[in-house]
Amino acid sequence: MEFSATAGEGSGETSIGRRVLERALKTYGAGFLKTVLMDAGYIDGETLRWLKQDQGIDWVIRVKEEMRASQYMAGEAREAKSWRWRRVKPPQLGWAADQLPKREILWVEDVPSIAERTGKLNGCVIRDTYPASAKHPQGKVDYQYIVASNPAWTGAQIHDRWRKRWSIENAFGFMTDSWGLGKWEIRNPEVYRATIQFMVLTYGLHILLQMLESKPQTLSQLKLRFEWQSHNMVLIRAGDACAILTPKTLNDWQARGILMLRAP
């Protein structure tokens, strides 16, 4: 993990992504990373070339509408015959079924390069057609332009890989909406850093629990459990030993001299 201060949305330091990737490769070795799903804010030609040519790692990225690659793909979408569009599963938005869009994808070959020496690029245009709603009485059509570095991938393969990025957005949404990420009033930056690290570790453990438990708990249920434990259980460390005690037991041990507390 790495942290970088920003001055608001859109002002983040894009080079942080490269440093995190380099650290992952150094820690886990060559071959650990196969594909990187990159945010459009991290379009850095040198990093894209480094990933593909130097590290042998493929990437998938959404290109911005003003870029030459997206304009080329938009032109292909306008000219494409209906039979070239393929119907796929709509995005999982948590909406009623009749409000979900119809999603179609179009494979585009030989997309103009978005960086020097990245090799042949293929793309996938995603078209979401939303039904009429109170906000959009005439309906709405949204386009996404996705580019991938592996020339062997089809439009469906590019789309399937890009869908996995929704898990990243879900994780961030859970942490901000359910656990208050970014809403804390913590002045000490090291305490803030530690709080985020504990949150990410907890989220990872939650995912493992979801995989292992027959009746996994929701994030809301876990939030209530953690809140109860934080008010009713205390973690005590003495040398190499740890104990989770109730306030009653803690007070009893102190009164009997079994445990002496010392502020750090």
C-alpha atoms as one frame of an Amber mdcrd trajectory, in Angstrom:
protein
   0.000   0.000   0.000   1.082   3.554  -0.632  -0.559   6.844   0.305  -0.396
  10.164  -1.482  -2.077  13.409  -0.477  -4.361  15.132  -2.993  -5.971  18.533
  -3.281  -9.339  17.088  -4.292 -10.835  14.904  -7.001  -8.703  14.654 -10.123
  -5.565  15.983  -8.450  -4.032  12.652  -7.462  -0.443  11.730  -8.190  -0.579
   9.327 -11.145   2.995   8.085 -10.656   1.912   6.300  -7.482   0.461   3.500
  -9.619   3.839   2.733 -11.189   5.532   2.608  -7.784   2.940   0.202  -6.384
   3.377  -2.085  -9.410   7.158  -2.036  -9.061   6.871  -2.871  -5.371   4.513
  -5.790  -6.089   6.928  -7.226  -8.661   9.864  -6.814  -6.295   7.960  -8.491
  -3.458   6.330 -11.381  -5.325   8.629 -11.822  -8.317   8.247 -11.968 -12.078
   5.134 -13.771 -13.291   3.022 -12.790 -10.277   1.006 -10.226 -12.218  -0.706
 -11.339 -15.430  -3.086  -8.479 -16.222  -3.580  -5.010 -14.754  -7.006  -3.327
 -14.892  -6.071   0.334 -14.995  -8.069   3.461 -14.248  -8.238   6.055 -17.022
  -6.532   8.554 -14.731  -3.367   6.442 -14.900  -2.864   6.566 -18.676   0.892
   6.943 -18.760   2.525   5.879 -22.014   5.848   4.949 -20.442   4.186   2.751
 -17.796   1.980   1.036 -20.376   5.026   0.288 -22.530   7.013  -0.886 -19.487
   4.241  -3.273 -18.441   3.797  -4.874 -21.848   7.269  -4.832 -23.364   9.555
  -5.078 -20.334   7.438  -7.077 -17.868   5.224  -9.131 -20.187   2.111  -7.977
 -18.305  -1.061  -7.252 -20.246  -3.303  -4.338 -19.381  -6.874  -3.234 -19.969
  -7.815   0.428 -19.705 -10.746   2.710 -20.426  -9.630   5.541 -22.691 -10.926
   9.060 -22.388 -13.389  10.329 -24.993 -11.096  13.060 -26.295  -8.282  10.629
 -27.148  -7.573   9.537 -30.717  -8.164   5.883 -29.845 -11.660   6.512 -28.470
 -12.582   8.752 -31.403 -11.495   5.993 -33.790 -13.574   3.431 -31.888 -16.563
   5.778 -31.832 -16.339   6.049 -35.612 -16.231   2.262 -35.905 -19.318   2.038
 -33.670 -21.259   4.492 -35.849 -20.453   2.545 -39.024 -20.845  -0.974 -37.606
 -23.630  -3.183 -38.947 -26.099  -4.466 -36.384 -24.819  -8.052 -36.709 -21.405
  -6.969 -35.387 -22.856  -5.956 -32.034 -23.042  -8.757 -29.468 -25.541  -8.808
 -26.602 -23.970  -9.516 -23.191 -25.042  -9.547 -19.551 -25.957  -6.063 -18.249
 -23.990  -4.411 -15.421 -24.906  -5.345 -11.865 -26.226  -2.064 -10.484 -28.562
  -3.318  -7.771 -31.535  -1.927  -9.672 -34.854  -3.476 -10.629 -34.567  -5.712
 -13.680 -36.720  -3.425 -15.831 -34.380  -0.493 -15.123 -31.177  -2.237 -16.171
 -29.727  -1.273 -19.563 -29.397  -3.481 -22.589 -25.657  -4.005 -22.972 -23.996
  -4.649 -26.320 -20.312  -4.845 -27.228 -18.376  -4.311 -30.443 -14.873  -5.676
 -31.063 -12.542  -3.218 -32.793  -9.224  -4.377 -34.246  -6.035  -2.332 -34.656
  -6.947   0.577 -32.400  -4.564   3.558 -32.809  -1.885   3.366 -30.145  -2.399
   5.330 -26.935   1.316   5.084 -26.124   4.618   4.550 -27.885   5.840   0.997
 -28.549   2.969  -0.868 -26.925   2.386  -3.093 -29.944  -0.919  -3.907 -31.575
  -3.993  -2.934 -29.588  -7.544  -4.209 -29.825 -10.574  -2.559 -28.325 -14.107
  -3.144 -27.171 -16.911  -0.590 -27.407 -19.539  -1.042 -24.697 -22.991   0.374
 -25.456 -25.533   0.545 -22.615 -29.073   1.473 -23.671 -31.156   2.527 -20.657
 -34.982   2.495 -20.675 -37.012   5.646 -20.145 -37.037   6.939 -16.576 -38.095
  10.006 -14.616 -34.597  11.449 -15.005 -34.293  10.486 -18.692 -37.806  10.362
 -20.212 -36.407   9.486 -23.658 -34.019   6.871 -22.323 -30.236   7.142 -22.429
 -27.329   5.552 -24.289 -23.857   5.396 -22.735 -20.623   4.342 -24.436 -17.365
   3.090 -22.967 -14.183   2.619 -24.995 -11.914  -0.114 -23.638  -8.445  -0.880
 -25.020  -6.372  -3.997 -24.314  -2.728  -4.779 -24.966  -3.205  -8.463 -25.880
  -3.845  -8.691 -29.642  -5.306 -12.196 -29.300  -8.239 -11.164 -27.091 -11.691
 -10.944 -28.637 -14.245  -8.302 -27.726 -15.934 -10.715 -25.299 -12.619 -11.494
 -23.595 -11.774  -7.805 -23.237 -15.244  -7.120 -21.837 -15.063 -10.039 -19.375
 -11.761  -8.774 -18.025 -13.052  -5.212 -17.760 -16.116  -6.361 -15.824 -13.786
  -7.556 -13.081 -12.913  -3.937 -12.437 -16.406  -3.507 -11.007 -15.162  -5.502
  -7.998 -12.655  -2.719  -7.327 -15.424  -0.117  -7.426 -17.598  -2.308  -5.170
 -14.824  -2.641  -2.604 -14.266   1.118  -2.555 -18.023   1.694  -2.276 -18.319
  -0.679   0.683 -15.482   1.047   2.512 -16.820   4.569   1.907 -20.545   3.908
   2.371 -20.488   1.265   5.133 -17.238   1.959   6.952 -16.812   5.718   6.534
 -13.560   5.773   4.553 -12.533   9.408   4.010 -15.008  10.749   6.579 -12.855
  10.372   9.678 -11.578  13.333  11.663  -8.078  12.042  12.362  -5.301  14.617
  12.623  -2.331  12.253  12.948  -1.421  10.998   9.441   0.139   7.798  10.843
  -3.067   6.952  12.711  -5.018   7.657   9.515  -2.675   5.374   7.565  -3.005
   2.573  10.129  -6.798   2.903  10.134  -6.927   2.457   6.357  -4.588  -0.537
   6.547  -6.751  -2.221   9.177  -9.832  -1.516   7.085  -8.317  -3.100   3.973
  -7.127  -6.124   5.955 -10.588  -6.497   7.481 -12.191  -6.306   4.058  -9.830
  -8.999   2.775 -10.704 -11.247   5.708 -14.375 -10.590   5.039 -13.961 -11.843
   1.469 -12.304 -14.996   2.786 -15.178 -15.492   5.229 -17.646 -15.135   2.385
 -15.821 -17.952   0.594 -15.573 -20.236   3.636 -18.774 -19.721   5.633 -21.983
 -21.510   4.685 -23.994 -18.465   5.801 -21.719 -15.456   5.198 -22.573 -12.189
   6.896 -23.263  -9.000   5.040 -21.034  -5.966   5.482 -23.760  -4.302   7.537
 -23.888  -7.295   9.893 -20.115  -7.304  10.209 -20.172  -3.560  10.898 -22.585
  -4.129  13.803 -20.437  -6.995  15.092 -17.292  -4.862  14.992 -19.064  -1.971
  16.716 -20.268  -4.309  19.474 -16.815  -5.811  19.921 -15.138  -2.405  20.020
 -17.395  -1.431  22.926 -17.381  -4.778  24.738 -13.966  -6.339  24.074 -10.436
  -5.070  24.672  -7.263  -6.403  23.047  -4.382  -6.689  25.551  -0.789  -7.439
  24.615   1.830  -8.429  27.184   5.178  -9.400  25.723   4.538 -12.143  23.173
   1.059 -12.937  24.531  -2.284 -11.434  23.530  -5.738 -11.682  25.069  -9.195
 -10.363  24.152 -10.965  -9.462  27.388 -14.288  -8.004  28.420 -14.121  -4.810
  30.487 -15.372  -6.836  33.505 -12.495  -9.327  33.282  -9.994  -6.567  32.602
 -11.079  -4.634  35.709 -11.042  -7.828  37.793  -7.494  -8.720  36.689  -6.308
  -5.207  37.453  -7.911  -5.276  40.908  -6.250  -8.620  41.687  -2.858  -7.464
  40.410  -2.725 -10.046  37.636  -2.442  -7.339  35.019  -0.886  -3.896  35.200
  -1.663  -1.445  32.412   0.960   0.992  31.208   0.273   3.722  28.658   2.505
   3.548  25.536
